XYZ file of C-alpha atoms in Angstrom:
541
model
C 0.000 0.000 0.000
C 0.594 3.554 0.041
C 3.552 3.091 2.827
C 3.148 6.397 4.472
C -0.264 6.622 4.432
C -0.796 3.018 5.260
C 1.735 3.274 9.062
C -0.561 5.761 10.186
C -3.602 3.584 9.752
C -1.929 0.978 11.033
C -2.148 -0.936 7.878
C -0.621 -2.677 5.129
C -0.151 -4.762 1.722
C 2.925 -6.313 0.553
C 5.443 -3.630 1.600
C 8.969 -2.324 2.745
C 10.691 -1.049 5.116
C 12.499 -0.804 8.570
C 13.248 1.685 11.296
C 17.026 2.621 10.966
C 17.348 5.788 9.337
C 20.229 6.782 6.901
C 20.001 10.841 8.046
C 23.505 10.680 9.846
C 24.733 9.195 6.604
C 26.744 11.422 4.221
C 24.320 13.262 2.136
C 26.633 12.492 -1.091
C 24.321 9.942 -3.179
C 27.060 9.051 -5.082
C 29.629 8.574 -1.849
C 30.570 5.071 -1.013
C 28.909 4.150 2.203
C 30.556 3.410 5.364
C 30.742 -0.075 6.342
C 32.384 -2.996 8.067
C 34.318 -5.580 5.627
C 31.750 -8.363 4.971
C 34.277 -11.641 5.788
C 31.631 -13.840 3.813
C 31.854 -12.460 0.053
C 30.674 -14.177 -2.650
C 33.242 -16.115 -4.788
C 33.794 -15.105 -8.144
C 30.802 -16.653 -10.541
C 30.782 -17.893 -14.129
C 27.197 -16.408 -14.802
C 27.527 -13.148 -13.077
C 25.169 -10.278 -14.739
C 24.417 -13.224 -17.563
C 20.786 -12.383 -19.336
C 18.890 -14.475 -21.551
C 19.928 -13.607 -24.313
C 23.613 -14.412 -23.461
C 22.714 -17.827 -21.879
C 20.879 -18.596 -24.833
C 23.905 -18.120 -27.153
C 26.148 -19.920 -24.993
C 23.941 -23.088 -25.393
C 23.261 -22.488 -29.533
C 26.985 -22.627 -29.403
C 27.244 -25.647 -27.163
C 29.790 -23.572 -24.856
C 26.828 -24.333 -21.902
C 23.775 -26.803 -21.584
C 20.775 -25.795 -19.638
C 22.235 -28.345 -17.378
C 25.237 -26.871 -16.850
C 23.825 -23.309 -15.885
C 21.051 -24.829 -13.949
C 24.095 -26.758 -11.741
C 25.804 -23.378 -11.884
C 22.837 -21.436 -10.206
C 22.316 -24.146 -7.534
C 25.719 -23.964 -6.693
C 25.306 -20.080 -6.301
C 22.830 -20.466 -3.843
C 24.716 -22.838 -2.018
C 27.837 -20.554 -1.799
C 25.325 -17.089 -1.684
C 22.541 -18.167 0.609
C 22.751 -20.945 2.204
C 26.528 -20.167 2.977
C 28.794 -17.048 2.833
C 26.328 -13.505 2.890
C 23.332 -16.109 3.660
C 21.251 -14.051 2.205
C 18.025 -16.581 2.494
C 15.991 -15.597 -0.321
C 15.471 -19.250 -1.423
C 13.358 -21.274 0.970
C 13.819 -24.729 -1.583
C 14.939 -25.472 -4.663
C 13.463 -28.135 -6.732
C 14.847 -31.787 -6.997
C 14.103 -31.725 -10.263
C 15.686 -29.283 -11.464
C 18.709 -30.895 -13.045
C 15.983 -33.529 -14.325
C 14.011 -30.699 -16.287
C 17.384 -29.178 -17.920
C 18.117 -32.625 -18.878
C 15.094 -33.083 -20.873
C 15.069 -29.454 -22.154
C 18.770 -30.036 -23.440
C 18.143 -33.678 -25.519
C 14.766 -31.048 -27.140
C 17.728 -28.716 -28.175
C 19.960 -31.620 -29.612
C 16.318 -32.819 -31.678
C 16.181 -29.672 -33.500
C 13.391 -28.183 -31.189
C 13.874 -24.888 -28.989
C 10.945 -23.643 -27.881
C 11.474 -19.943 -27.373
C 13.943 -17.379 -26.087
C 13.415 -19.215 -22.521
C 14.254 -22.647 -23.359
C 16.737 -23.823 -20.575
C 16.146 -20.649 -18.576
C 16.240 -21.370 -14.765
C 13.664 -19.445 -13.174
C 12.864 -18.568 -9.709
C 8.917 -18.575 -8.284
C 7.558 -16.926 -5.494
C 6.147 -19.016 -2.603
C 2.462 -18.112 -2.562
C 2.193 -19.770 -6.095
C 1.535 -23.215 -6.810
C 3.898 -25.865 -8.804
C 2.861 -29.767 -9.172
C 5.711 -30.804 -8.352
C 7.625 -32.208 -5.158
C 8.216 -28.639 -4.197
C 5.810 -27.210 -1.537
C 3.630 -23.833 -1.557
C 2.976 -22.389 1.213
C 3.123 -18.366 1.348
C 6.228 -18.854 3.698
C 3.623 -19.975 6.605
C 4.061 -22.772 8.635
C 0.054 -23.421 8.643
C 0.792 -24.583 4.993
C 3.842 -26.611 5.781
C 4.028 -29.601 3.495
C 1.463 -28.261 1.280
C 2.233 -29.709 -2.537
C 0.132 -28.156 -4.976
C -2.510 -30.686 -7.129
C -1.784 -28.812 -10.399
C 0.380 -25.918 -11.473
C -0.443 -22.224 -11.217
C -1.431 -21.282 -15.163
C 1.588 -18.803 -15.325
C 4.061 -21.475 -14.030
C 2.438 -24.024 -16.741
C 3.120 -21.076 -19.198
C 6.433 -21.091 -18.068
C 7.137 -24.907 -18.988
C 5.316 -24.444 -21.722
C 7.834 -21.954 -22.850
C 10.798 -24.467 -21.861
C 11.841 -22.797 -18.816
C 13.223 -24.549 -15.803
C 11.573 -24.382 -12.784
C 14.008 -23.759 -10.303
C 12.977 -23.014 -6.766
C 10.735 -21.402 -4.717
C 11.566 -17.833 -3.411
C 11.095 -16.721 0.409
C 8.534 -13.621 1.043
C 6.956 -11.559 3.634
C 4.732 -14.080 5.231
C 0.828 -14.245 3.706
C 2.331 -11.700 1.455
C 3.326 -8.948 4.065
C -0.495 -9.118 4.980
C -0.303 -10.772 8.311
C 0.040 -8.218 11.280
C 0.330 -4.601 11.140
C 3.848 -4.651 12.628
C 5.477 -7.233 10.207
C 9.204 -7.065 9.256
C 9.311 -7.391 5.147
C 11.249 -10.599 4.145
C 10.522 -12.180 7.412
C 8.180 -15.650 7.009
C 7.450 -18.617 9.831
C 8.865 -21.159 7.255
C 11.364 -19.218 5.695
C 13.044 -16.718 8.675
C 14.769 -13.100 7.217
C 15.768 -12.525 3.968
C 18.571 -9.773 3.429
C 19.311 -6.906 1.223
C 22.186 -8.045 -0.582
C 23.675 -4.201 -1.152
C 23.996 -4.200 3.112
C 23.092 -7.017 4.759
C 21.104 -5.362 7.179
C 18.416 -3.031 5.402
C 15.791 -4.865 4.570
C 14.786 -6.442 1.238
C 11.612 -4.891 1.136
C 8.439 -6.779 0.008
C 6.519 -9.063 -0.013
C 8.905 -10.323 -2.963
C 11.806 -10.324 -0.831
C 13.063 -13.794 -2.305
C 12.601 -13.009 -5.742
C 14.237 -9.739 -5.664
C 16.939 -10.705 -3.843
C 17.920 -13.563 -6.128
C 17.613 -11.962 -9.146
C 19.771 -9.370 -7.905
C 22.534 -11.479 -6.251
C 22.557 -13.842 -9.533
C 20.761 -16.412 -8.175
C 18.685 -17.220 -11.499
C 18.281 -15.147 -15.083
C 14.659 -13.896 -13.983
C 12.177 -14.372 -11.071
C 8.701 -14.422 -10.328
C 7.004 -11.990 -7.934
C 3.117 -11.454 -6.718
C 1.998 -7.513 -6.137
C -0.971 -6.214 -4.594
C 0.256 -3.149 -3.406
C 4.083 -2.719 -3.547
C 4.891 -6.000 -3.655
C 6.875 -6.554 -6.959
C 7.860 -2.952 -8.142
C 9.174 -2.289 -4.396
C 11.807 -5.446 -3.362
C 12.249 -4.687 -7.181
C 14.160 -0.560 -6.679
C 15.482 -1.583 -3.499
C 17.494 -4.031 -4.939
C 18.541 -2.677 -8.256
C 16.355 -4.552 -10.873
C 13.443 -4.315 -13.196
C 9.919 -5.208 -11.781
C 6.734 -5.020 -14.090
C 3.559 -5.032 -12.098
C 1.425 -5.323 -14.820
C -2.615 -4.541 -15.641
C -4.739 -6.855 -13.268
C -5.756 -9.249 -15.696
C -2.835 -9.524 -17.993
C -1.619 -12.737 -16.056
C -3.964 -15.140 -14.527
C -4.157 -15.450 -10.632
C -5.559 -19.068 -10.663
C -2.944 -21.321 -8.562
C -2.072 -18.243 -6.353
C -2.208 -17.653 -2.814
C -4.786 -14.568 -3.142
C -4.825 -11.388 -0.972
C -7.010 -9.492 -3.454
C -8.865 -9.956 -6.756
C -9.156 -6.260 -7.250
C -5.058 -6.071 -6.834
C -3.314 -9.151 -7.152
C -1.037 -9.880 -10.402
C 2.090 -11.885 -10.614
C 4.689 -10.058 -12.610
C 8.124 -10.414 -13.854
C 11.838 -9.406 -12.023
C 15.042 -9.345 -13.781
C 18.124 -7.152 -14.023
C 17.272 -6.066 -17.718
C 13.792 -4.701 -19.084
C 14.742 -6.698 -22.084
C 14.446 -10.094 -19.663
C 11.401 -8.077 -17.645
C 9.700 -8.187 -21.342
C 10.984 -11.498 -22.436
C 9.214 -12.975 -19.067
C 5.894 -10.873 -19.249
C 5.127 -12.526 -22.796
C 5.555 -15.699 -22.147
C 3.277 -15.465 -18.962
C 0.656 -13.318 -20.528
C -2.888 -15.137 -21.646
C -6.641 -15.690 -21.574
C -7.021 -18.705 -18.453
C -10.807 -19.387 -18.476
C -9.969 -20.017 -14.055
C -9.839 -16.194 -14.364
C -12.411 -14.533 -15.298
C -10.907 -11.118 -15.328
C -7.863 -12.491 -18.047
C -11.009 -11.581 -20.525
C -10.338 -8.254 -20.428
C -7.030 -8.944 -22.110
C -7.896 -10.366 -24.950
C -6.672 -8.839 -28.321
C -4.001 -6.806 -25.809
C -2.041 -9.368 -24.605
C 1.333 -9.339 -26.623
C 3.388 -12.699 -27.194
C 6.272 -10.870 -27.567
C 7.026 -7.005 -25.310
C 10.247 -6.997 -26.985
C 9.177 -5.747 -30.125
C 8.252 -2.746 -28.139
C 12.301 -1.801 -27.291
C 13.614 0.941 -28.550
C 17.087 2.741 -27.151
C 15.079 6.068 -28.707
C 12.149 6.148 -27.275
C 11.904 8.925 -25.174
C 12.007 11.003 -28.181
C 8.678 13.187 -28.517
C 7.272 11.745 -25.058
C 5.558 13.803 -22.589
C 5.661 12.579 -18.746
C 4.038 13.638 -15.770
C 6.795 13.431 -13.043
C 4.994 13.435 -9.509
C 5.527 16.943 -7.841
C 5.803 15.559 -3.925
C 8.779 13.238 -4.871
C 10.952 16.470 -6.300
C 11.708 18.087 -2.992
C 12.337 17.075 0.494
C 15.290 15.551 2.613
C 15.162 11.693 0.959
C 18.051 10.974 -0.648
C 15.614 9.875 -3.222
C 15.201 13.185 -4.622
C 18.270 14.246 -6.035
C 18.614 11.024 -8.151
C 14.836 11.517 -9.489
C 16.018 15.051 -10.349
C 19.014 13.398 -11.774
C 16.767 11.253 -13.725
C 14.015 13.820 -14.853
C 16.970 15.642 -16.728
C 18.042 12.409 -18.337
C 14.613 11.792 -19.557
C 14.794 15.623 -21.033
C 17.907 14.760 -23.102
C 16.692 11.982 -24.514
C 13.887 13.754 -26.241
C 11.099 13.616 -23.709
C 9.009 16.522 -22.184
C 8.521 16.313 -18.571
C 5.611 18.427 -16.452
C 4.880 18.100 -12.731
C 1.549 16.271 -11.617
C -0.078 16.148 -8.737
C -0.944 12.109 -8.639
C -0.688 11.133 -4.582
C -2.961 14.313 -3.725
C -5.575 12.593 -5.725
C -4.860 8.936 -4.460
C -3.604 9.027 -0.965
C -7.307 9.702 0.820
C -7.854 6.514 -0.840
C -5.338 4.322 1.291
C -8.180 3.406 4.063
C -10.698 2.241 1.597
C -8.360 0.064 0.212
C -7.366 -1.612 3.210
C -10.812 -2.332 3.461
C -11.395 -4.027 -0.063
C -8.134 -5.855 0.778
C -9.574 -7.022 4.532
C -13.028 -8.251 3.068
C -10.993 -10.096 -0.236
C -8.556 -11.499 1.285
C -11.159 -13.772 3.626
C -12.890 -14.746 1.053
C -10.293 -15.271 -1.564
C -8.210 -17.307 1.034
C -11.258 -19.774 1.922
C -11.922 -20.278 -1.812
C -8.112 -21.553 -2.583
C -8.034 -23.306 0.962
C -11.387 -25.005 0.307
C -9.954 -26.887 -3.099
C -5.665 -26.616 -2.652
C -5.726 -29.812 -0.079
C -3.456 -28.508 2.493
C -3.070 -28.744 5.842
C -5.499 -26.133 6.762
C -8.931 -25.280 5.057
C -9.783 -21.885 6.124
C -8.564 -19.233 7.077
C -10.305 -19.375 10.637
C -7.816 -22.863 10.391
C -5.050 -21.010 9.855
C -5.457 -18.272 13.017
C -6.254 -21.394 15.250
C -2.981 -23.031 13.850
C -0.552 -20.014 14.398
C -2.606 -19.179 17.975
C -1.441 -22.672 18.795
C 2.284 -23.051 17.489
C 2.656 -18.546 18.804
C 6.476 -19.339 19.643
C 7.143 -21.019 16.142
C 4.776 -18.471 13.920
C 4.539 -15.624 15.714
C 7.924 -14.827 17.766
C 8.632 -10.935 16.784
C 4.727 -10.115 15.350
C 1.061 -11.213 15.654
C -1.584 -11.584 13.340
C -4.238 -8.689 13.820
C -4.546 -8.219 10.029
C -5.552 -12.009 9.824
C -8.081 -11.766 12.924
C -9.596 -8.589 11.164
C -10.348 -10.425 7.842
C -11.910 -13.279 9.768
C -14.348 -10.744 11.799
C -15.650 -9.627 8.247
C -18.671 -10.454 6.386
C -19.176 -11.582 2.756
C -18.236 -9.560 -0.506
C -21.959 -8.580 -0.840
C -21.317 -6.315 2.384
C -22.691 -3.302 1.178
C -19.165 -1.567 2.917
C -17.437 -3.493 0.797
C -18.833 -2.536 -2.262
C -18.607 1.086 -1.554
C -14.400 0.457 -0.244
C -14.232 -0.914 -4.066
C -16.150 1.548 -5.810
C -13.997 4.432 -3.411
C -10.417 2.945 -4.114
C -10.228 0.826 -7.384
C -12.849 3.196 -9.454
C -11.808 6.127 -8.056
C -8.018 5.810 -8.228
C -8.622 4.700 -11.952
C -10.428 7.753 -12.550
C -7.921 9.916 -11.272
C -5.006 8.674 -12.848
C -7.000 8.507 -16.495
C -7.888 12.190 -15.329
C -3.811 13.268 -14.676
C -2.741 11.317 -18.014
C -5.688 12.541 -20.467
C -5.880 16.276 -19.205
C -1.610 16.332 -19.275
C -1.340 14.479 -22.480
C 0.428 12.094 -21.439
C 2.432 9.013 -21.966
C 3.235 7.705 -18.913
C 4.126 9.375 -15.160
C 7.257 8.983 -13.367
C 8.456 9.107 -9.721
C 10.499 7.667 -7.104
C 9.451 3.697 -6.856
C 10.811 3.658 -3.445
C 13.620 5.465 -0.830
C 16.744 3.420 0.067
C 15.980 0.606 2.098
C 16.236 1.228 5.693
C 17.153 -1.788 8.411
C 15.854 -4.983 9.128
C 14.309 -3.903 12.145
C 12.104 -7.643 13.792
C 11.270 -5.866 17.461
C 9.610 -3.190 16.026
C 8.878 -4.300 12.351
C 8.603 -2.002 9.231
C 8.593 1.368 9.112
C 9.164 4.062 6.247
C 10.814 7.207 5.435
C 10.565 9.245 2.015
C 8.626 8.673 -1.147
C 6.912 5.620 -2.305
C 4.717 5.367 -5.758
C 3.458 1.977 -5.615
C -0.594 3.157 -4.457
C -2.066 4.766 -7.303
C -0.983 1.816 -9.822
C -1.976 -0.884 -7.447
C -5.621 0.541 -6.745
C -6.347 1.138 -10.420
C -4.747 -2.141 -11.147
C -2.774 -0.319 -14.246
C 0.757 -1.078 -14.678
C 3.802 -0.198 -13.319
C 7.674 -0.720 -14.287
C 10.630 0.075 -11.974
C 14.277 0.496 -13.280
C 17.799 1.272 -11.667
C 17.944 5.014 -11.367
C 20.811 5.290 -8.922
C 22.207 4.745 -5.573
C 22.384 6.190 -2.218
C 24.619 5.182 0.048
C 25.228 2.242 -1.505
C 21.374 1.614 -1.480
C 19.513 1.063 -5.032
C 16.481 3.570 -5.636
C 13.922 2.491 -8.738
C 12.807 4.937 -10.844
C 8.477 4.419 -11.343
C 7.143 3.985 -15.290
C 3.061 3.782 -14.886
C 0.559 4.303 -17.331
C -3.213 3.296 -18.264
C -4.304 0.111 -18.712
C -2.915 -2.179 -20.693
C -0.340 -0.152 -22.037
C 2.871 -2.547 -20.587
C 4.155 -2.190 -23.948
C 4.361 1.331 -24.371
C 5.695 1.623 -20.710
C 8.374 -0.894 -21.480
C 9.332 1.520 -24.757
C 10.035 4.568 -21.977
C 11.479 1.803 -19.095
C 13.838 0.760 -21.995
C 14.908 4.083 -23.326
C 15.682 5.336 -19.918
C 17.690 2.452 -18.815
C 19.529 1.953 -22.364
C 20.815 5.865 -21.418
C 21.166 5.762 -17.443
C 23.095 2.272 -17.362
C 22.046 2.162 -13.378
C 22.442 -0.984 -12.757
C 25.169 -2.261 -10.151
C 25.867 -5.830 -8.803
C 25.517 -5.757 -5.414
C 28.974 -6.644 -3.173
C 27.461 -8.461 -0.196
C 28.095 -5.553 2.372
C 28.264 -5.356 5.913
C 26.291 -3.485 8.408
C 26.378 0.397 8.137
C 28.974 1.699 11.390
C 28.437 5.467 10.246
């Protein structure tokens, strides 16, 4: 959610961050941060920064198989985190991996490839289901052991598309929608994941895993979930691309739900070219999903088409007005930015987007409280896991507390549960307030402006991992009005502070991921933000 807006209701949705602040910091963005030596770096890697492209040419030319890179990534996240930084951002990988790059590599030697991700390890999110021996269980102990009957409809897209499923990522437990005082990355079954830039800011969320692993090299691309935050933030505070697109591009059937309103899967990856790659092979009609409809004859097989290193020529953004001043050390690399976006041909005007969607924050909450009951009974009802409701699953953590619920509680859960059905007349009127009206107002900003897309700060710096007091959040945040319309959003590298990554925000009207990725493209192709993370210790200064 809205992050500001959302701590002072004591609320929230699938978000970042901690209490430590970086104010005593240097105020030089570009300064390398103070720090103790981390004594577990990462060993040099074969695959470092490797896209898909890259790893596809290395295995036209024979130089790699898919087996090969898929033992090279497992061995990464041995040495990365299980061992060395520990980093914990994977809470399994699949036995059968190796097994699935075999079979992938004998279709290459008949003559059949099946796409640009054939042999492509991939990494899914936890709260979305596989088939396979690997379990799915939104990082809750409640839905320990829980192996999915069939696969999620994106993740049979995926091996349709010849990619290899290669783990499971950790997340914010429930999808950071568990207690009002949760620490982002933090889950019963899969403890803390860390920022790999400094081990001890937070990762943000609830896509912790995913983020985290694409950025420490873990896998070529990863899968996320969003409702509010949840793919486009873990994406700028760890340096990669995250594409939360239109609700209804990719089908939610096989996912652990928060919200039909809000909920979307959506790609990670270090490139937008991979970002697009990812999105077009996941994108389709899934009859489980009624609102995949919509998407019909705008679905695209294939984003990439829509990448071009000039396309900010001729543009006109909205850039939000709130995110251009203040102390974050946000704003100086979004001013930074704004100017890069001027020389490549674009025209950039301030907007005033937040003043328009942040009274919209509590009805939101709301539509997520009085979904997320009734989406969570539905999957529970049918998925055959330990638990079958969600009243099951408050009894279950009530009675393992010193297992589930050492640092926070579950007030968000126990709030759901008091609600009544979706025909609540309170509920309709939440929906109609936050999804209909935060739709209006951004088609308002973008029509009246003439614009092709808006532009702010994704996210601040991440501050620390803080489990005693959980999350907390300082500077600007742009996840809220994209998330309540359910348009699409796109985060890239714009810079550093402190050693921290900061995203910069693409988001547009509906359906328009492929125009967005033409501006996300352009800008990255000229900024060249992205930077490896080097496994850093705790900040002394």
């Amino acid at each position: 959610m809205n992050r500001r807006l959302f701590l002072r209701t004591g609320s929230l949705a699938g978000l970042a961050v901690s209490t430590l602040s970086l104010s005593a910091c240097s105020r030089d963005t570009a300064a390398t941060p103070p720090h103790t030596a981390d004594e577990a770096a990462a060993p040099p890697f074969e695959l470092h920064e490797a896209t898909i492209a890259s790893l596809q040419e290395k295995m036209s030319s024979g130089q790699l198989t898919a087996r090969r890179i898929t033992e090279l990534y497992l061995k990464r996240i041995e040495d990365v985190d299980r061992n060395g930084p520990k980093l914990n951002s994977v809470i399994e990988v699949n036995p059968d991996a190796l097994t699935l790059a075999d079979q992938l590599d004998q279709e290459r030697k008949a003559g059949k490839v099946r796409g640009p991700l054939h042999g492509i390890p991939v990494l899914v999110k936890d709260n979305i289901d596989t088939a396979d021996k690997q379990q799915t269980t939104a990082g809750s102990l409640a839905l320990a052991g829980h192996r999915a009957r069939q696969d999620a409809f994106i993740v049979k897209k995926l091996r349709e598309a010849g990619a290899v499923v290669l783990g499971k990522t950790n997340l914010s437990e429930w999808a950071n929608f568990r207690s009002t005082r949760s620490t982002s990355g933090w889950s019963s079954r899969g403890s803390q994941t860390k920022n790999p830039y400094i081990l001890d800011r937070t990762p943000s969320g609830s896509s912790s895993g995913s983020g985290v692993a694409v950025a420490a090299n873990l896998c070529a691309v990863a899968i996320g979930t969003e409702t509010d935050g949840s793919v486009v933030s873990p994406a700028s505070c760890n340096g990669i691309v995250g594409i939360k697109p239109t609700v209804g591009l990719l089908s939610r059937a096989g996912i652990i739900p928060i919200s039909s309103t809000q909920d979307t899967a959506g790609p990670m990856a270090r490139t937008v070219r991979d970002a697009a790659v990812l999105l077009g092979a996941l994108a389709g009609v899934d009859t489980a999903d009624a609102v995949t409809q919509e998407s019909q004859g705008k679905a695209q097989p294939d984003y990439t088409k829509f990448l071009d290193p000039n396309g900010l020529r001729g543009k006109r953004l909205g850039v939000e007005k709130g995110h251009l001043t203040g102390s974050s050390d946000a704003v100086p690399l979004l001013r930074q930015a704004v100017e890069l976006l001027r020389a490549q041909g674009a025209t950039v005007v301030e907007v005033e987007v937040e003043k328009l969607t942040d009274p919209l924050g509590e009805a939101e909450y709301d539509v997520l409280l009085y979904e997320f009951k009734d989406g969570v009974n539905k999957y529970l009802a049918t998925a055959g896991a330990p638990v079958k409701t969600l009243a099951d699953v408050i009894a279950f953590n009530s009675r393992n507390k010193a297992k589930v619920m050492p640092f926070f509680q579950q007030e968000i859960l126990e709030a759901s549960q008091k609600l009544e059905g979706l025909d609540s007349p309170k509920y309709q009127a939440a929906r109609r307030k936050s999804h209909d009206g935060a739709r209006a107002a951004l088609d308002k900003v973008l029509r009246t402006g003439r614009l092709d897309g808006l532009v702010a700060v994704t996210s601040g710096p991440a501050t620390g991992i803080d489990l005693i007091n959980g999350d907390s959040w300082k500077g600007p945040g742009f996840s809220s009005p994209a998330a309540m319309a359910g348009y699409p959003h796109i985060t890239v590298p714009m810079g550093q502070a402190h050693g921290l990554p900061v995203g910069l925000s693409f988001v547009g009207g509906a359906y328009q991921e492929g125009p967005l990725l033409t501006l996300a493209y352009a800008y990255e192709q000229a900024a060249k933000k992205r930077a490896a993370p080097e496994f850093r210790g705790p900040f002394v200064g």
